Coordinates of C-alpha atoms in Angstrom, one line a residue:
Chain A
X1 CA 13.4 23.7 -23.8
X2 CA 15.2 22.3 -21.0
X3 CA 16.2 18.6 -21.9
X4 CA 16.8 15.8 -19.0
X5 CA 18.1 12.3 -19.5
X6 CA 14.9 11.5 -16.8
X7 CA 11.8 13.2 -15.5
X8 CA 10.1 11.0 -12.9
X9 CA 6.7 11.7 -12.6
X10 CA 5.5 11.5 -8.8
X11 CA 7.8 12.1 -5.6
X12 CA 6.4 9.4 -3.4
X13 CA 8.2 5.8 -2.9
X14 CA 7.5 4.7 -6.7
X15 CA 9.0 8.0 -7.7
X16 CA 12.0 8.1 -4.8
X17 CA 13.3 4.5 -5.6
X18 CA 13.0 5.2 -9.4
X19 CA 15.1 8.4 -9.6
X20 CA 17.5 6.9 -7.1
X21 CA 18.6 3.4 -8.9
X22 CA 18.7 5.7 -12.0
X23 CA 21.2 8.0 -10.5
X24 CA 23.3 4.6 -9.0
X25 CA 23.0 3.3 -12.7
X26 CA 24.7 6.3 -13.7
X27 CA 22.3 9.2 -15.0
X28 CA 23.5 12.2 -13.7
X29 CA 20.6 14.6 -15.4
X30 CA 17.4 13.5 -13.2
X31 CA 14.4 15.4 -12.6
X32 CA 11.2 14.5 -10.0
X33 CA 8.2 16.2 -10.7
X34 CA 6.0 16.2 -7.2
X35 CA 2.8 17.7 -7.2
X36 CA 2.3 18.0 -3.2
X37 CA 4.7 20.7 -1.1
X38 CA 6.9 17.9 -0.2
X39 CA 8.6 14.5 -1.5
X40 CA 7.5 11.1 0.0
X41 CA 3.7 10.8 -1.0
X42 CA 1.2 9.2 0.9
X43 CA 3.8 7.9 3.0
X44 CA 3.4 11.1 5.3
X45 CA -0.3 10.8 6.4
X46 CA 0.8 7.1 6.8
X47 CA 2.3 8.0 10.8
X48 CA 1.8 4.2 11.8
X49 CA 4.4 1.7 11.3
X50 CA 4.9 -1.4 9.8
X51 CA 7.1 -0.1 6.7
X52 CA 10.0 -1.4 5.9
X53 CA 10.3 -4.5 7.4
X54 CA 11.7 -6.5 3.8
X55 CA 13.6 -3.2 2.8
X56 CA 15.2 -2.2 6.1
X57 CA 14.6 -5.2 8.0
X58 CA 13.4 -2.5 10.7
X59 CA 9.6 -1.9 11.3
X60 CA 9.4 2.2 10.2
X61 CA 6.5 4.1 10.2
X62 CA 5.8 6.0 6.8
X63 CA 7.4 9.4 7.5
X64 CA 11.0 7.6 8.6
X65 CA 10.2 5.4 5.6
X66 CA 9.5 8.1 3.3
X67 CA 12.5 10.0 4.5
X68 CA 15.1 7.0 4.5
X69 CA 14.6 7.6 0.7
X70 CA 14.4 11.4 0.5
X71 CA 17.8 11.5 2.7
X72 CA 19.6 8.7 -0.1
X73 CA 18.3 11.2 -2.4
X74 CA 19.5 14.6 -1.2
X75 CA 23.2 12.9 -1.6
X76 CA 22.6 13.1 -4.9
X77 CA 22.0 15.5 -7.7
X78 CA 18.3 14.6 -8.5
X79 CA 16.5 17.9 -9.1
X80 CA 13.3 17.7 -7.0
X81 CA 10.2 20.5 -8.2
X82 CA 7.2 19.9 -5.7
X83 CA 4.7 22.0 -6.1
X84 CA 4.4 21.0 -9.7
X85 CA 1.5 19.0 -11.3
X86 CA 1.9 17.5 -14.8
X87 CA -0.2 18.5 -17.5
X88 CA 0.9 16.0 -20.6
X89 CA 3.3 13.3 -21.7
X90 CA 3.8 12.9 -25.5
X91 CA 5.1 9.8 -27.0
X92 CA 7.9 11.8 -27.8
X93 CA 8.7 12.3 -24.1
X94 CA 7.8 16.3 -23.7
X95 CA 6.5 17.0 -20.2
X96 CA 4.1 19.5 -20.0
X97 CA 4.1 20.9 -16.3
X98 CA 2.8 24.0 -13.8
X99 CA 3.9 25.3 -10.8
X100 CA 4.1 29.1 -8.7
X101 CA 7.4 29.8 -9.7
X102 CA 8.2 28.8 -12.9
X103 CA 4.3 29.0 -14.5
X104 CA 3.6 26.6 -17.3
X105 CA 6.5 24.6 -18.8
X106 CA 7.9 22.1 -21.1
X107 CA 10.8 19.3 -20.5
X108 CA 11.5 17.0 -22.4
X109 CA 13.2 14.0 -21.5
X110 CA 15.2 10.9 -23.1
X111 CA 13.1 8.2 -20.8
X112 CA 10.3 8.8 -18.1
X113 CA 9.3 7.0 -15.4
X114 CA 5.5 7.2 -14.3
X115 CA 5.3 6.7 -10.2
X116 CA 1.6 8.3 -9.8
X117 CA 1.0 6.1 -7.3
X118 CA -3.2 5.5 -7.1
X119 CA -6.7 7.1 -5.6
X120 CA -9.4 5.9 -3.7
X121 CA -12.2 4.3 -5.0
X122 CA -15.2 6.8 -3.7
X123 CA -18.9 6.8 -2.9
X124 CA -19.5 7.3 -6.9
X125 CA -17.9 4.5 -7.7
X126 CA -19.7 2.0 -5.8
X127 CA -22.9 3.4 -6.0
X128 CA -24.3 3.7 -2.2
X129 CA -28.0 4.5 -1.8
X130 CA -29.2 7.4 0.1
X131 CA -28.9 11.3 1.1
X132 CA -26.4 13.2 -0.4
X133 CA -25.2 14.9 3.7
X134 CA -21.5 15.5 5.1
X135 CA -19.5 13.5 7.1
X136 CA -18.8 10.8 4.8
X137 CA -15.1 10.2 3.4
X138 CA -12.9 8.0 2.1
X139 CA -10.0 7.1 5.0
X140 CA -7.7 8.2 3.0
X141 CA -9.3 11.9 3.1
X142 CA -10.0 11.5 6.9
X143 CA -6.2 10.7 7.5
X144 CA -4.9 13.5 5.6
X145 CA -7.5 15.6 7.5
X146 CA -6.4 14.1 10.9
X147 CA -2.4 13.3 10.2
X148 CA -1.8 16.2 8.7
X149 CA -3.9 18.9 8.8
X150 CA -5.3 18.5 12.5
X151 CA -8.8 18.7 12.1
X152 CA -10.9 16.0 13.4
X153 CA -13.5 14.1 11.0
X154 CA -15.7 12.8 13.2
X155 CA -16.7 11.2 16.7
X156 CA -19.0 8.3 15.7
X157 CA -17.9 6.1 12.9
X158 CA -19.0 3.3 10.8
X159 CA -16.1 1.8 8.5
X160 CA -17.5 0.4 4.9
X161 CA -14.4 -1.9 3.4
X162 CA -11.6 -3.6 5.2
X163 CA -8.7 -3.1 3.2
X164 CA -5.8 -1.9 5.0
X165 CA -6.4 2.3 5.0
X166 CA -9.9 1.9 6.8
X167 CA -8.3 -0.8 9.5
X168 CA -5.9 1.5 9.8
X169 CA -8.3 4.5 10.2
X170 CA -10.5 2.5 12.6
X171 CA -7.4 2.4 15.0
X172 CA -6.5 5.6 14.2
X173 CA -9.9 7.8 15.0
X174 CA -10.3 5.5 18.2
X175 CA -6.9 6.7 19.4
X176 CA -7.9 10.8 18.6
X177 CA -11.3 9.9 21.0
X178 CA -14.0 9.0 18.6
X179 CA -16.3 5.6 18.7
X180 CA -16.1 3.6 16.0
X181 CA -19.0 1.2 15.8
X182 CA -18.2 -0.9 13.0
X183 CA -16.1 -1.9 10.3
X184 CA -18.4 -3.1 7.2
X185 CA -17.1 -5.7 4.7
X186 CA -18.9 -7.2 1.5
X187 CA -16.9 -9.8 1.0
X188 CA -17.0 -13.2 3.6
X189 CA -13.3 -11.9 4.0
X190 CA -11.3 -9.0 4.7
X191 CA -9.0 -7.8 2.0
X192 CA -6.5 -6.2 4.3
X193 CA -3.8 -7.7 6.3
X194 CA -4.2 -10.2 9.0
X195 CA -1.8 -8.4 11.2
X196 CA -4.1 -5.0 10.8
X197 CA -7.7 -6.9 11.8
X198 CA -5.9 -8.1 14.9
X199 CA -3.9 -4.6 16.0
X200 CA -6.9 -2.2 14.5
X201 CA -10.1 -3.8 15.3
X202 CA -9.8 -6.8 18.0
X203 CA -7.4 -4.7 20.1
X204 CA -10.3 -1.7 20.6
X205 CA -12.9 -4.7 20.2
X206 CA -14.3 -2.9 17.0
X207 CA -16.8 -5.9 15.4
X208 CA -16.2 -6.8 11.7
X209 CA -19.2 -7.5 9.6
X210 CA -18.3 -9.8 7.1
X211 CA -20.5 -10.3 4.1
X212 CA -22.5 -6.7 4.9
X213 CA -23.1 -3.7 3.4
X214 CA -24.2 -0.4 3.6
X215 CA -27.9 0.1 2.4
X216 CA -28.8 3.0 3.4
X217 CA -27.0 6.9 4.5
X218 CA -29.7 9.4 6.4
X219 CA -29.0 12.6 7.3
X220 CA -30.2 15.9 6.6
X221 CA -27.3 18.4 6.9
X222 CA -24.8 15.9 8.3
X223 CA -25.1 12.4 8.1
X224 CA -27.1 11.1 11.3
X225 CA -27.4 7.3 10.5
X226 CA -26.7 4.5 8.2
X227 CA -28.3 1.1 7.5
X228 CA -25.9 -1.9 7.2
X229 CA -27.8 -5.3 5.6
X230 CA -26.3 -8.7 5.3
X231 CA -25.7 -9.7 1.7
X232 CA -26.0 -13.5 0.2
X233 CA -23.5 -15.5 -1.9
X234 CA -24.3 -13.2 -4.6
X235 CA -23.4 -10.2 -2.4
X236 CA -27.0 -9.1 -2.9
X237 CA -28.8 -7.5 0.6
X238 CA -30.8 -9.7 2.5
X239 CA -34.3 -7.9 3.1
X240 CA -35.0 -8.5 7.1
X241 CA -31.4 -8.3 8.2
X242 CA -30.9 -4.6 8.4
X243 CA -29.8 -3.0 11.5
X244 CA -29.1 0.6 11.9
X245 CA -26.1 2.6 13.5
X246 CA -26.6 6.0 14.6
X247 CA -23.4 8.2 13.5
X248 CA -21.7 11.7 12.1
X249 CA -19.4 9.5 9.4
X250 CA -19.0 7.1 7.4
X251 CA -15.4 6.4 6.4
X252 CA -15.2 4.5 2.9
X253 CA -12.1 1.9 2.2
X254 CA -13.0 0.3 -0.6
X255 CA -10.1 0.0 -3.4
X256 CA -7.8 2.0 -5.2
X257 CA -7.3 2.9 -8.6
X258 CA -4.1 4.0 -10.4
X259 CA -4.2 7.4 -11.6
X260 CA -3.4 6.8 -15.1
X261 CA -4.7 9.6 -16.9
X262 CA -1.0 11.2 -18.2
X263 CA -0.7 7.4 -19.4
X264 CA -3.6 7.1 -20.9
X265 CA -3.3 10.2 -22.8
X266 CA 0.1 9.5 -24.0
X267 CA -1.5 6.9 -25.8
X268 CA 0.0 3.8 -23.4
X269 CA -1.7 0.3 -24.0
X270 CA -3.5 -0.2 -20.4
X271 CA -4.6 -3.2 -19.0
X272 CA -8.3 -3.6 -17.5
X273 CA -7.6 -6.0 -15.7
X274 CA -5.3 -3.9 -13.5
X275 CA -5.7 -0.5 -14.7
X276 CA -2.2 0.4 -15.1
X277 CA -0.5 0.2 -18.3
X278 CA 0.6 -2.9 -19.7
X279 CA 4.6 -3.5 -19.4
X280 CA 7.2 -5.5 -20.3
X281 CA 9.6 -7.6 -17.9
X282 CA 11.8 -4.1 -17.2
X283 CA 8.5 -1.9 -16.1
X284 CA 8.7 -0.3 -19.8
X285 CA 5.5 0.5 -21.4
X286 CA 4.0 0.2 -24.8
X287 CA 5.7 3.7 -25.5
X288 CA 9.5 3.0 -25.9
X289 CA 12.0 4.7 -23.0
X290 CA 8.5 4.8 -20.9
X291 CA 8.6 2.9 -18.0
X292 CA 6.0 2.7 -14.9
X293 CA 6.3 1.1 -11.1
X294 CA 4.7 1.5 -8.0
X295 CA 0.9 1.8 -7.1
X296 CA 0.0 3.7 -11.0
X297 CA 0.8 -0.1 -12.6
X298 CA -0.8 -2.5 -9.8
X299 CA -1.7 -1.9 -6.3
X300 CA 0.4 -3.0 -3.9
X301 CA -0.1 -4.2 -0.1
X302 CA 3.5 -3.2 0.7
X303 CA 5.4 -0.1 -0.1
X304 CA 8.6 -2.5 0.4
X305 CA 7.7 -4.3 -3.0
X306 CA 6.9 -0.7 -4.6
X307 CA 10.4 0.1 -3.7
X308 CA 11.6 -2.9 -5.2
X309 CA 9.5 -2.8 -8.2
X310 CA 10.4 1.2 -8.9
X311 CA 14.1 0.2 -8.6
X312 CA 13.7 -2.1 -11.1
X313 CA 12.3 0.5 -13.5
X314 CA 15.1 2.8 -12.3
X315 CA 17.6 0.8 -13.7
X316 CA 15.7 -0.4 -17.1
X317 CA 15.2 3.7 -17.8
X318 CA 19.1 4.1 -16.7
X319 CA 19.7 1.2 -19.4
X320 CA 17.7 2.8 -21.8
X321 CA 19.2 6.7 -21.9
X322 CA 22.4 4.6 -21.7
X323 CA 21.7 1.6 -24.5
X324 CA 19.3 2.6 -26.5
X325 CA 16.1 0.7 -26.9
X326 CA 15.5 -3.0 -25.9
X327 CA 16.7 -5.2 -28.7
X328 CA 13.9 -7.0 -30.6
X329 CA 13.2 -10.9 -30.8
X330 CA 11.0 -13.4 -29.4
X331 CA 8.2 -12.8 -26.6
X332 CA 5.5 -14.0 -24.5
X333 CA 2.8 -13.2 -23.1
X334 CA 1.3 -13.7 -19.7
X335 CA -2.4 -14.6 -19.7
X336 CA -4.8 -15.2 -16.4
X337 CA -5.0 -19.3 -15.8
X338 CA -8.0 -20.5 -13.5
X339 CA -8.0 -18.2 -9.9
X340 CA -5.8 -15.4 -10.9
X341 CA -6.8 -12.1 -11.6
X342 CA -3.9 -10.5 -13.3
X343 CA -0.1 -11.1 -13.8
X344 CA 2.3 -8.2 -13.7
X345 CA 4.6 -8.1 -15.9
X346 CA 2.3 -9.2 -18.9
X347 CA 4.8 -9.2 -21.4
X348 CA 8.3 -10.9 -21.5
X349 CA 11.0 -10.4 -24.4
X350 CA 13.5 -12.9 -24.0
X351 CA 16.2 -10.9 -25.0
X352 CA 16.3 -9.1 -22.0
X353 CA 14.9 -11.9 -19.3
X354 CA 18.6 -12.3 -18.2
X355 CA 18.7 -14.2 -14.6
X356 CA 15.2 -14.3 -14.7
X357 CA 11.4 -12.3 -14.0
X358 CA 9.4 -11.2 -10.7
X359 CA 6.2 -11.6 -11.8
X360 CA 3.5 -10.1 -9.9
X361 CA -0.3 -11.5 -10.2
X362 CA -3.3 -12.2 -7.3
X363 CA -5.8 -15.1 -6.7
X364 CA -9.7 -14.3 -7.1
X365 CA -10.5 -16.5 -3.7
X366 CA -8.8 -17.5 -0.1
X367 CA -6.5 -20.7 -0.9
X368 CA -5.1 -23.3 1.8
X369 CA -2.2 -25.6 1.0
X370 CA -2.3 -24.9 -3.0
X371 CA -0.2 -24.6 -5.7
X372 CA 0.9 -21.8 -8.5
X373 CA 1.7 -23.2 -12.2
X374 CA 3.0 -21.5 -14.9
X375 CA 2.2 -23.2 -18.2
X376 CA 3.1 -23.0 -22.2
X377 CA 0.2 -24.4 -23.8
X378 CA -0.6 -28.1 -21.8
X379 CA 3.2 -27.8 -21.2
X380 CA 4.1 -27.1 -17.0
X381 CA 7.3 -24.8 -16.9
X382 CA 7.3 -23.8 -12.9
X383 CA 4.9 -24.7 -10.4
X384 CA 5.5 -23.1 -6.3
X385 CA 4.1 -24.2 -3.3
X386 CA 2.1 -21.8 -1.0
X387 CA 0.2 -22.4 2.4
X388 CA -2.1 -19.5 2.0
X389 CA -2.9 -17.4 -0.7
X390 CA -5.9 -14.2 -0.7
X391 CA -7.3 -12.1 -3.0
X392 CA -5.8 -9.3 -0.3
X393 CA -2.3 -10.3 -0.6
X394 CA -0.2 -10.0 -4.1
X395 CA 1.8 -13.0 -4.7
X396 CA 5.3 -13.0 -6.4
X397 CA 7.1 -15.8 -8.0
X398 CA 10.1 -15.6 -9.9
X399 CA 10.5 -16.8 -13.3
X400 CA 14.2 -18.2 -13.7
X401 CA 15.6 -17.8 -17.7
X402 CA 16.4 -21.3 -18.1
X403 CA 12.4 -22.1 -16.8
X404 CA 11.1 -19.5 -19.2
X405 CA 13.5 -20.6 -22.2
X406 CA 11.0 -24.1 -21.7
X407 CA 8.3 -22.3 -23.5
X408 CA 6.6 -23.6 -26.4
X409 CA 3.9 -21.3 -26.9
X410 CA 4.2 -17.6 -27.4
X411 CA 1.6 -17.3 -24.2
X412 CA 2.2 -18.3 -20.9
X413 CA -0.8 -19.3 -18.3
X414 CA -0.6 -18.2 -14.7
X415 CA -3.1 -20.4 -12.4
X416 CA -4.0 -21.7 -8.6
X417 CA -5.4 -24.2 -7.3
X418 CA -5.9 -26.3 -4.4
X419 CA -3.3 -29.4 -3.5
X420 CA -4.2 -31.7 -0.8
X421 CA -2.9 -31.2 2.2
Chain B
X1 CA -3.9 -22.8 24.2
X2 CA -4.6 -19.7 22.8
X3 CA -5.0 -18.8 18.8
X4 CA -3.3 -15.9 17.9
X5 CA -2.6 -14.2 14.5
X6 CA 1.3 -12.7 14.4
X7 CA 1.3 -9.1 13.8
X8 CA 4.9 -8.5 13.8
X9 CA 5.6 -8.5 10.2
X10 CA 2.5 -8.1 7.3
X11 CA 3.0 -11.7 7.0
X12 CA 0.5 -12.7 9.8
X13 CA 1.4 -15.9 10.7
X14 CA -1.0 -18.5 12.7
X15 CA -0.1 -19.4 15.9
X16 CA -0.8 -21.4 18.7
X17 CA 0.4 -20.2 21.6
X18 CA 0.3 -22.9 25.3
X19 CA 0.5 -21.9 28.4
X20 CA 2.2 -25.2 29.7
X21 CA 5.6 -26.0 29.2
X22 CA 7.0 -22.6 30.1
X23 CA 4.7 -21.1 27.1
X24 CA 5.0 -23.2 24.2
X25 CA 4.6 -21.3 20.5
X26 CA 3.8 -22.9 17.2
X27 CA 3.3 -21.4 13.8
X28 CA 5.4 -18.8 13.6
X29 CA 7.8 -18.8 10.4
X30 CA 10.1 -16.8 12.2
X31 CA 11.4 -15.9 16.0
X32 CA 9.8 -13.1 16.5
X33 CA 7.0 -14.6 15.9
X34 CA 7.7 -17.5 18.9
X35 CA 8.7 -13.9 21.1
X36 CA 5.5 -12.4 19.8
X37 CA 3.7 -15.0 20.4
X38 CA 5.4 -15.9 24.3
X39 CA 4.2 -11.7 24.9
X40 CA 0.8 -11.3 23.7
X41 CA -0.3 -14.4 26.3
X42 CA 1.8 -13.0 29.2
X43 CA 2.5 -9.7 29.0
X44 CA 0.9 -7.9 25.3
X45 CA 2.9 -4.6 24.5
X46 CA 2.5 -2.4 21.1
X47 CA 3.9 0.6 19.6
X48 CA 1.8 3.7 19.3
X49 CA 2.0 5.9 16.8
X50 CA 0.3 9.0 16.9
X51 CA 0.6 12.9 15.6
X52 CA 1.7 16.2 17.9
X53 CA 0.6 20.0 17.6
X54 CA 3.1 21.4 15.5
X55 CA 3.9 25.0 15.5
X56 CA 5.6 27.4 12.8
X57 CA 5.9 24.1 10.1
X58 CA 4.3 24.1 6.6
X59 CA 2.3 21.3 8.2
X60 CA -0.2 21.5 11.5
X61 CA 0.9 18.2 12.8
X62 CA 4.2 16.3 13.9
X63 CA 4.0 12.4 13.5
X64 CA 5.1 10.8 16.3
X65 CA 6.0 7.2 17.6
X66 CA 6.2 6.0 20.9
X67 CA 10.8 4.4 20.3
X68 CA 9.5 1.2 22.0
X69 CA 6.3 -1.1 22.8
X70 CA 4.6 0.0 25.6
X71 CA 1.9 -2.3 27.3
X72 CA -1.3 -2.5 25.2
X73 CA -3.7 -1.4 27.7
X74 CA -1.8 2.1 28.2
X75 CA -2.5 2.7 24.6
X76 CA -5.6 5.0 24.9
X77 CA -3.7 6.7 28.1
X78 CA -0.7 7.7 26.1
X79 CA -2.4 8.3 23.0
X80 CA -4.7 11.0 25.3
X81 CA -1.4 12.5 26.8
X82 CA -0.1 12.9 22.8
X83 CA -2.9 15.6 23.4
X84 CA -1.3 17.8 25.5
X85 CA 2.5 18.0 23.1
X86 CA 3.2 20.9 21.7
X87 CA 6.0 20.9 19.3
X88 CA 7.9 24.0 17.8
X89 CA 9.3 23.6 14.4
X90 CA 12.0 22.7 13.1
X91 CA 12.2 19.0 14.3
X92 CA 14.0 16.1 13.5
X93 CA 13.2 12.5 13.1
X94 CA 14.0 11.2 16.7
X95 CA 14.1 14.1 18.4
X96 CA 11.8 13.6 21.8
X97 CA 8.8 15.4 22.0
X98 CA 7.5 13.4 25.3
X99 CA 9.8 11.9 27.9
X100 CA 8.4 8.6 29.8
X101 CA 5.0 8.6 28.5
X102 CA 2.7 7.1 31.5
X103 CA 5.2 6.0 33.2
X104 CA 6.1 3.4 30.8
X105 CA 9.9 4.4 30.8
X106 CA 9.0 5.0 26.8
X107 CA 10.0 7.8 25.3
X108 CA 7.6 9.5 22.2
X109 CA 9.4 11.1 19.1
X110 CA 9.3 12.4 16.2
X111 CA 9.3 10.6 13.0
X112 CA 9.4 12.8 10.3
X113 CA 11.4 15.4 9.7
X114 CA 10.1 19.2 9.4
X115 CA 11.8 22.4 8.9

């Protein structure tokens, strides 16, 4: 069995940014397992720009983005397999993989890094009424269909979900020719960037219905119309309001989940609050020499911060092949405060906090001028400033040692809330 | 005074943007946002981004940018004349597929690299 020092699992940006800081930390014995014909991900349906603007201080569009990355790494001598879709991960690090050439095999490895990345959220999963007919997708299929295969999903379109991929899509299938009618949103706010609303939808004067939803799909063969309804406080559909939009597709943006299935099955602790696995400060799971980053531990908004993040682990599983395991000693624990829906990482050993710990979390509502504490029992350790805060738009604060060394408790409390202005 | 939301940068900054005083910007965190901001009231421009026919690649299409912001209301004119590209693989990130795209004295090209 061929032995590696690391087998990243996933060639997109997690996966790129991982193997790379591992190879500058000084592995020389990397291997990336991609599943797709080609390295970079879902960065290469992603042809509009706005990448990159943290990491390159340039505005790319996902391609050049993607392939920044993939021309670092072909200076190196990271061995790259596409084509080649794991199977298993055991605790003990053996990689269980198939692809054409080399049929089924095993590698095993002295640390892995899971890079994933996510899926959408589809139909299923949120449980739309109506026929069963064609024409309805999730944007992420309808892009790959369009960006890279060259076929053409539809020519009149209702949106349901405003994240970023259907906003994105909306622009996108107006520019190839078709009519898109709406964009649908449950929530009384969109969850995807300002910036995107403005250059997606106001620009081709697409409406946004805020605090609507989808009630009904008709269509026989292919889908012919669907019903959009407004929905009250309680995001139930208001009988009276529906109005009906005569179309051939229904594009679905409406949330991404980590594909942990590999982690799961390893037998990785997982966190249901973000469905990733749970890690500690250096992106290492529950199993030792395990480490995850990018969109399989917590969805990101920007692939700049999944770059970052995937460095991180890069290093950590560098450290490990290198060091040996993390050394034991004291550690906390981050828990949800009021407003905050998760905290990334959730577990801190202090041994290894160093100059201190980006820790990644979101809020459950739109703030104004409000404020972020982090607290050890009743004790206050940090507390940040912010002017706006969404549910759409992952926050980041960084821990400094000497803050977290403060801590009383063996849990620490991550919370928001309003300040006046 | 007009209300604007910066889209230069996924921060989407709030600004105001007056026509007096020579086109007065407030808001922005940054200057690009007070150049973003002087532009979208006099003289609004974006980048399109867009895909090509690609021929002889493992993939049927060629992403493609346009290397510079064209005005906005020439978007669904250049985007149309994407239409008519046909590219021939291999191609290389920034090589031109389309020379002064409507007249805009933009040039489109590629932004991914295919063999």
């Amino acid at each position: 069995m061929r032995e590696y020092e690391l087998i990243v699992i996933g060639g997109g940006p997690a996966g790129l940014a991982a193997a790379l800081s591992a190879w500058e930390g000084g592995l020389r014995d990397i291997l990336i397992l991609e599943r797709d014909s080609a390295l970079g991900g879902i960065l290469n349906q992603c042809v509009h720009n706005g990448f990159g603007l943290h990491r390159f201080k340039e505005e790319l569009t996902g391609p050049e983005y993607a392939g920044r990355f993939i021309d670092m790494l072909s200076g190196t001598g990271v061995e790259v397999k596409t084509d080649s879709m794991v199977l298993s991960i055991s605790p003990e690090k053996q990689v269980e993989y198939v692809n054409p050439t080399d049929g089924c095999q095993v590698a095993c490895a002295k640390a892995v890094v899971l890079a994933m990345g996510c899926r959408e959220r589809t139909r299923g999963a949120i449980s739309v009424p109506g026929a069963r007919c064609s024409g309805i997708f999730t944007a992420g299929a309808a892009q790959r269909f369009i960006n890279i295969e060259g076929q053409m999903v539809g020519r009149r379109v209702v949106i349901l979900g405003s994240g970023d991929i259907g906003l994105i899509m909306a622009r996108r299938m107006t520019l190839e020719g078709a009519e898109v009618l709406a964009c649908v949103e449950l929530m009384p706010y969109s969850s995807g960037l300002n910036r995107n609303i403005v250059q997606c939808l106001e620009d081709f004067g697409i409406p946004l219905y805020l605090s609507h939803t989808v009630t009904n799909i008709i269509g026989k063969n292919r889908l012919e119309k669907v019903v959009v309804s407004a929905v009250d406080e309680r995001r139930q559909p208001i009988p009276g309001t529906e109005r009906t939009f005569l179309c051939d597709t229904l594009l679905l943006s409406v949330g991404l989940l980590p594909e942990n299935e590999l982690t799961r099955a390893m037998g990785a602790e997982i966190d249901p609050r973000t469905n990733g696995a749970v890690v500690w400060e250096n992106m290492e799971t529950s199993v030792p020499g395990v480490f995850a980053c990018g969109n399989v531990l917590q969805v990101h908004d920007l692939v700049d911060f999944v770059s970052g993040e995937s460095g991180r682990a890069g290093v950590a599983a560098a450290d490990y092949v290198r060091r040996g395991p993390a050394p034991a000693g004291r550690t906390l624990k981050l828990e949800n405060g009021s407003a905050v829906t998760y905290a990334v990482p959730q577990r801190i050993r202090m041994e290894m906090v160093g100059d201190g710990v980006q820790v990644f979390f979101r809020v459950n509502r739109v703030f104004g001028k409000s404020a972020v504490t982090v607290k050890s029992g009743e004790k206050q350790i940090a507390r940040f400033q912010r002017d706006h805060m969404a549910p759409g738009e992952m926050e980041r604060i960084l821990l400094p040692g000497k803050l977290l060394a403060l801590a009383e408790r063996d849990t620490l409390t991550v919370s928001a809330e309003e300040v006046e202005a | 005074m007009k209300e604007l939301v910066c889209i230069v940068c996924p921060n989407g900054c709030r600004l105001r943007a007056y026509e007096e005083d020579g086109c007065r910007v407030e808001g922005n965190a940054c200057p690009r946002g007070e150049e973003y901001g002087k532009n979208e009231l006099l003289y609004p421009v974006r980048v399109l981004t867009g895909t090509v026919r690609l021929h002889g690649g493992a993939i049927a299409r060629c992403p493609v940018k346009t290397v510079g912001p064209i005005p906005k209301e020439k978007l669904l004119e250049a985007a149309r004349a994407l239409c008519g590209v046909d590219v021939q693989a291999p191609v290389h990130t920034g090589d031109v597929v389309l020379a002064d795209v409507c007249g805009t004295g933009v040039d489109v090209a590629a932004t991914r690299t295919i063999l």
